[in-house]
Structures are given as C-alpha cells and as structure tokens.
Amino acid sequence: MVPVCAGSLGEAVHLSYDERIALIQFIRATLDEAGLTSTPIVAGVGGLSTRETIELSKAAAKAGADAGMVILPAYYAASLNTDSQQVVQYYIDICKESPIPLLLYNFPANAGGQDMPSAVISEIINKAPNLCGVKLTCGGSIAKLVRLTAEIEGNPKINEARAYPFLLLDGLIADLTPWMQCGGHGTVSGIPNFAPAASMRLWELLNIESLTAEEATECKRLQAILSNADVAAVPGGIRAMKYALNKLHGYGVAPRKPLLPLKKLEGEAFMDILREMIDLEAEYTQK
C-alpha cells in the first residue's frame, strides 16, 4: 500500500502550489517518523500547462515524492481533443524533464471529458521511458488494460527501458478482481482510506496463485462489499468522502469552495450505504 497525495480526492486543483508541496513534505516526515523510510510517495503533479507540470514534478521530487501522477490539463480540453499528438507530446515533454518517474492518469470526468484511447497511451509508453505506469479511471478500462497488457508483453523493450516493470493500475477498487485477472497490477482508490485492513486482505488474496474454497469465498465477499462502497462513493465525490472522513475520523467536513459540504440528510444517507464496509473493516481490524 502506497500513499498518494494531492490527487483527485486530495483536492489538488483547489490547493495552492505551496500547499501541494507542504503536503508532500508533511507526509514524508510523518512516514519517516513512523520508521517507514522506504515507503514511497506518489504525488499528483498535473498542472494546466507543460511548464507548470514540469515545475510541480521538480518541486515534488525535492519535497520527498518518489513518483508523480499526471492528469491531462482540462481547461483547453476541446483544443487538445482536435489532435492527439498534442497529448502525446505533452507526456513526452514532462517525462523528459521530470526528475521522478511519472504515471499517466486517464480520468475523463476530471479532465474536461478527454479520454485517451489505448493507441494513444501505447504511443506515449513507447516514446516516454520515464513514464512508469498508467492509472485508468475511465469507461472501458478493462478493455484498455487487455490491449495494453498485450502491447507490453509483446514488446520487451518497454520494460527494458525502465528500472522497474511498467505498472497498469485501476482507478477503482470496485473491479480489482477482474483487473488483476486480466494482467493489472493494482489500484489507486479512495476506499482504502476507510477500509485499509479489508482492502489489504483483498489484495493479499488476489495475489495467491491458488485459493482454497474458503479463501475464494472470502475474496468474493470482500470484493462485493468494497465494490458497493466504491460505486456509492463515485457519484458522491469529494463532498461525500469528506463527510465520511469527518464522521469516522474528525478530519473536517468542508471541501474547498466552490464545493460545499453535504447536507446532513445526504451525508447520513451516504454513511448508511457505507455501513456494511465500516463493519467489515472493524471485523478485519480485530483479526
């Protein structure tokens, strides 16, 4: 399990430059104080321009980030969509200048509707050796995963050009089981913030080559409950997640404006949906 900071659920676009860097520094210091000096940090470093993203990646590296995650700039999405080579060149340029490896983050809902097809992602992978992986939070992600897995397995040069094997990450824990079965390497999800023990147990089971009947039943149960929570969290977005974090841990209910806190009735309805997951986490925390 690796901490990801200043991403979509970290309200990165509503943080100032200094706040994003301070957040990375704080997480690095906190991990080090806990003796987790080898635990890497992935930081969201996507900006609205190539220059800003490069500057953020350099500052994040100095602050203690080990890798960066980059979503497409959203403001000129319509113009970027007219020529995919602009997208390809964007990732080539930032990967060339970044002192840390970068993850390509395909999340159309937060990128002005821009959805990179697998052919474009493949081109970027082949032309940007400092790209260490992709995170796919998009429709048809399993199909893209299958195509990208075939591309990587059929082209040994992709991994030969990198210090570590190229990562194919899901953006939801809801479909982690089929994701792993189709060659994926894991997920970056908000749900482990609420259910770390249950999420880790699911991950452990999915990495066992041959499950016993009892383990297979446990795996299906974990996946079903975590999936239900994830599916509810997606439309609720940051507002719902902040409400739940405040309810469970007292972190503060208010997102950055212009987003407003959920009304109590809406928030409690969301908590009711999460109840099964909360009970599941309590069960695994006690084990």
Coordinates of C-alpha atoms in Angstrom, one line a residue:
M1 CA 0.0 0.0 0.0
V2 CA 1.5 3.3 -1.1
P3 CA 0.2 6.8 -0.1
V4 CA -1.0 9.0 -2.9
C5 CA -1.3 12.7 -2.1
A6 CA -2.6 15.7 -4.0
G7 CA -4.7 13.6 -6.3
S8 CA -8.4 13.9 -7.3
L9 CA -9.6 13.1 -3.8
G10 CA -6.8 15.2 -2.3
E11 CA -8.5 18.3 -3.9
A12 CA -5.2 19.0 -5.7
V13 CA -6.8 21.6 -8.1
H14 CA -8.0 23.6 -5.1
L15 CA -4.6 23.7 -3.4
S16 CA -2.1 26.4 -3.9
Y17 CA 1.4 25.4 -5.2
D18 CA 2.9 25.9 -1.7
E19 CA 0.1 23.8 -0.1
R20 CA 0.8 20.9 -2.5
I21 CA 4.5 20.9 -1.7
A22 CA 3.8 21.3 2.0
L23 CA 1.5 18.3 1.9
I24 CA 4.2 16.1 0.4
Q25 CA 6.8 17.3 2.9
F26 CA 4.4 16.5 5.8
I27 CA 3.6 13.0 4.6
R28 CA 7.3 12.3 4.0
A29 CA 8.2 13.5 7.5
T30 CA 5.3 11.5 9.1
L31 CA 6.3 8.3 7.3
D32 CA 9.9 8.7 8.4
E33 CA 8.9 9.4 12.0
A34 CA 6.9 6.1 11.9
G35 CA 10.0 4.3 10.7
L36 CA 8.6 3.9 7.2
T37 CA 11.5 5.5 5.5
S38 CA 11.4 3.1 2.5
T39 CA 7.6 3.7 1.8
P40 CA 7.4 5.6 -1.4
I41 CA 5.0 8.6 -2.1
V42 CA 3.1 9.2 -5.3
A43 CA 2.1 12.9 -5.7
G44 CA -0.3 14.5 -8.1
V45 CA 1.8 16.9 -10.2
G46 CA -0.6 17.7 -13.0
G47 CA -0.8 21.4 -13.9
L48 CA -2.7 23.4 -16.5
S49 CA 0.4 23.7 -18.8
T50 CA 3.5 21.7 -19.7
R51 CA 5.7 24.2 -17.9
E52 CA 3.6 24.2 -14.7
T53 CA 3.6 20.4 -14.6
I54 CA 7.4 20.2 -15.0
E55 CA 7.8 22.7 -12.2
L56 CA 5.5 20.8 -9.9
S57 CA 7.3 17.5 -10.7
K58 CA 10.7 19.0 -9.8
A59 CA 9.3 20.6 -6.6
A60 CA 7.6 17.4 -5.6
A61 CA 10.8 15.5 -6.0
K62 CA 12.6 17.9 -3.7
A63 CA 9.8 17.6 -1.2
G64 CA 10.1 13.8 -1.0
A65 CA 7.9 12.4 -3.7
D66 CA 9.2 9.2 -5.4
A67 CA 6.8 9.4 -8.4
G68 CA 4.3 11.8 -9.9
M69 CA 0.8 11.3 -11.3
V70 CA -0.3 13.5 -14.2
I71 CA -3.8 14.0 -15.4
L72 CA -4.4 15.9 -18.7
P73 CA -5.0 19.7 -18.4
A74 CA -8.7 20.3 -18.6
Y75 CA -9.1 24.0 -19.5
Y76 CA -8.3 23.6 -23.2
A77 CA -9.7 20.1 -23.5
A78 CA -11.6 20.9 -26.7
S79 CA -8.5 22.1 -28.4
L80 CA -6.4 19.2 -27.1
N81 CA -9.1 16.8 -28.5
T82 CA -8.6 18.1 -32.0
D83 CA -5.1 16.5 -32.3
S84 CA -4.0 13.6 -30.2
Q85 CA -0.3 14.4 -31.0
Q86 CA -0.6 17.3 -28.6
V87 CA -1.4 14.9 -25.8
V88 CA 1.4 12.6 -26.8
Q89 CA 3.9 15.5 -26.9
Y90 CA 2.6 16.7 -23.5
Y91 CA 3.6 13.5 -21.8
I92 CA 6.9 13.2 -23.7
D93 CA 7.9 16.7 -22.7
I94 CA 7.0 16.4 -19.0
C95 CA 8.6 12.9 -18.7
K96 CA 11.8 14.1 -20.3
E97 CA 12.2 16.9 -17.7
S98 CA 10.8 15.3 -14.6
P99 CA 13.4 14.1 -12.1
I100 CA 11.0 11.4 -10.8
P101 CA 9.1 8.7 -12.8
L102 CA 5.6 9.7 -13.8
L103 CA 2.2 7.9 -14.0
L104 CA -0.2 8.8 -16.8
Y105 CA -3.6 9.4 -15.3
N106 CA -6.6 8.9 -17.6
F107 CA -9.7 10.3 -15.8
P108 CA -12.1 11.9 -18.4
A109 CA -14.5 13.1 -15.7
N110 CA -11.8 15.4 -14.2
A111 CA -10.1 16.2 -17.5
G112 CA -12.7 18.0 -19.4
G113 CA -14.0 14.8 -21.0
Q114 CA -10.7 13.8 -22.5
D115 CA -10.4 10.0 -22.7
M116 CA -7.2 8.7 -24.1
P117 CA -7.6 5.6 -26.3
S118 CA -5.3 2.7 -25.8
A119 CA -3.5 3.5 -29.1
V120 CA -2.5 7.0 -27.8
I121 CA -1.5 5.6 -24.4
S122 CA 0.7 2.9 -26.2
E123 CA 2.4 5.6 -28.2
I124 CA 3.2 7.6 -25.1
I125 CA 4.5 4.5 -23.3
N126 CA 6.9 3.8 -26.2
K127 CA 8.1 7.4 -26.6
A128 CA 8.4 8.4 -22.9
P129 CA 10.7 6.0 -21.0
N130 CA 10.3 8.0 -17.7
L131 CA 6.6 7.0 -17.7
C132 CA 6.5 4.3 -15.1
G133 CA 2.8 3.4 -15.4
V134 CA -0.8 4.3 -16.1
K135 CA -3.9 4.8 -13.9
L136 CA -7.1 4.2 -15.7
T137 CA -10.3 5.7 -14.2
C138 CA -12.4 5.6 -17.4
G139 CA -15.1 3.7 -19.2
G140 CA -13.8 0.5 -20.9
S141 CA -10.8 0.4 -18.6
I142 CA -10.6 -3.4 -18.6
A143 CA -10.6 -3.5 -22.4
K144 CA -7.8 -0.9 -22.4
L145 CA -5.9 -3.0 -19.8
V146 CA -6.1 -6.1 -22.0
R147 CA -4.8 -4.2 -25.0
L148 CA -2.0 -2.5 -23.1
T149 CA -1.0 -5.8 -21.4
A150 CA -0.7 -7.4 -24.8
E151 CA 1.4 -4.5 -26.1
I152 CA 3.8 -4.7 -23.1
E153 CA 4.1 -8.4 -23.2
G154 CA 4.7 -8.3 -27.0
N155 CA 7.3 -5.6 -26.8
P156 CA 10.2 -6.4 -24.3
K157 CA 11.8 -3.1 -25.0
I158 CA 9.1 -1.3 -22.9
N159 CA 10.3 -2.8 -19.7
E160 CA 14.0 -3.0 -20.8
A161 CA 13.9 0.8 -21.0
R162 CA 12.8 1.2 -17.4
A163 CA 14.2 0.4 -14.0
Y164 CA 11.0 -1.3 -12.9
P165 CA 8.3 -3.2 -14.7
F166 CA 5.6 -0.9 -16.2
L167 CA 2.6 -0.6 -13.9
L168 CA -1.1 -0.9 -15.1
L169 CA -3.3 0.5 -12.3
D170 CA -7.0 0.7 -11.9
G171 CA -8.7 3.8 -10.6
L172 CA -11.4 1.9 -8.7
I173 CA -11.3 -0.9 -6.2
A174 CA -14.8 -1.9 -7.4
D175 CA -13.3 -4.1 -10.2
L176 CA -10.0 -5.1 -8.7
T177 CA -10.6 -8.8 -9.1
P178 CA -11.1 -8.8 -12.9
W179 CA -8.4 -6.2 -13.2
M180 CA -5.8 -8.5 -11.6
Q181 CA -7.1 -11.5 -13.6
C182 CA -6.6 -9.5 -16.8
G183 CA -2.9 -8.6 -16.0
G184 CA -3.3 -5.5 -14.0
H185 CA -1.0 -4.6 -11.1
G186 CA -3.3 -3.0 -8.5
T187 CA -5.5 0.0 -7.9
V188 CA -5.4 3.6 -6.7
S189 CA -8.6 4.1 -4.8
G190 CA -10.1 6.2 -2.1
I191 CA -11.8 3.3 -0.3
P192 CA -8.7 2.1 1.5
N193 CA -8.8 5.4 3.4
F194 CA -11.9 4.0 5.1
A195 CA -11.1 0.3 5.0
P196 CA -7.3 -0.3 4.9
A197 CA -7.3 -3.7 6.6
A198 CA -10.1 -5.1 4.4
S199 CA -8.5 -3.7 1.3
M200 CA -5.2 -5.2 2.1
R201 CA -6.8 -8.6 2.8
L202 CA -8.4 -8.5 -0.6
W203 CA -5.1 -7.6 -2.2
E204 CA -3.4 -10.5 -0.4
L205 CA -6.0 -13.0 -1.6
L206 CA -5.8 -11.8 -5.2
N207 CA -2.0 -12.4 -5.1
I208 CA -2.4 -16.0 -4.0
E209 CA -1.9 -18.3 -7.0
S210 CA -4.4 -21.0 -6.0
L211 CA -7.1 -20.1 -3.5
T212 CA -8.7 -22.6 -1.2
A213 CA -12.5 -22.8 -1.4
E214 CA -12.7 -20.9 1.9
E215 CA -10.3 -18.2 0.6
A216 CA -12.2 -17.8 -2.6
T217 CA -15.5 -17.3 -0.7
E218 CA -13.7 -14.7 1.5
C219 CA -12.3 -12.9 -1.6
K220 CA -15.7 -12.7 -3.2
R221 CA -17.3 -11.3 0.0
L222 CA -14.5 -8.7 0.3
Q223 CA -14.8 -7.6 -3.3
A224 CA -18.6 -7.4 -3.2
I225 CA -18.7 -5.2 -0.1
L226 CA -15.8 -2.9 -1.1
S227 CA -17.3 -2.6 -4.6
N228 CA -20.7 -1.5 -3.2
A229 CA -18.9 1.2 -1.2
D230 CA -16.8 2.3 -4.2
V231 CA -19.8 2.5 -6.5
A232 CA -21.6 4.8 -4.0
A233 CA -18.5 6.9 -3.5
V234 CA -18.0 7.8 -7.1
P235 CA -21.1 10.0 -7.6
G236 CA -20.8 11.4 -4.1
G237 CA -17.3 12.6 -5.0
I238 CA -15.2 14.7 -2.6
R239 CA -18.2 16.1 -0.8
A240 CA -19.3 12.6 0.3
M241 CA -15.8 11.4 1.1
K242 CA -15.1 14.5 3.3
Y243 CA -18.4 13.9 5.1
A244 CA -17.4 10.2 5.8
L245 CA -13.8 11.1 6.8
N246 CA -15.1 13.7 9.3
K247 CA -17.7 11.3 10.6
L248 CA -15.2 8.5 11.2
H249 CA -12.0 10.4 12.0
G250 CA -12.9 14.0 12.7
Y251 CA -10.9 15.4 9.8
G252 CA -13.3 18.3 8.9
V253 CA -16.4 18.1 6.7
A254 CA -15.8 21.1 4.4
P255 CA -14.2 20.7 1.0
R256 CA -12.6 23.7 -0.7
K257 CA -15.0 26.1 -2.2
P258 CA -16.8 26.4 -4.6
L259 CA -17.7 22.8 -3.4
L260 CA -20.0 22.9 -0.3
P261 CA -20.4 20.3 2.5
L262 CA -23.1 17.8 2.1
K263 CA -26.3 18.4 3.9
K264 CA -26.7 16.2 7.0
L265 CA -29.5 14.2 5.3
E266 CA -27.4 13.5 2.3
G267 CA -24.4 12.7 4.4
E268 CA -26.2 10.2 6.6
A269 CA -27.7 8.5 3.6
F270 CA -24.1 8.0 2.3
M271 CA -23.0 6.7 5.7
D272 CA -25.8 4.2 5.6
I273 CA -24.5 2.9 2.3
L274 CA -21.0 2.6 3.8
R275 CA -22.2 0.8 6.9
E276 CA -21.5 -2.7 5.6
M277 CA -18.0 -1.7 4.6
I278 CA -17.4 0.0 8.0
D279 CA -18.5 -3.2 9.8
L280 CA -16.3 -5.2 7.5
E281 CA -13.3 -3.0 8.3
A282 CA -13.9 -3.4 12.1
E283 CA -14.0 -7.2 11.6
Y284 CA -10.6 -7.2 9.9
T285 CA -9.0 -4.7 12.2
Q286 CA -9.7 -7.0 15.1
K287 CA -8.2 -10.0 13.4

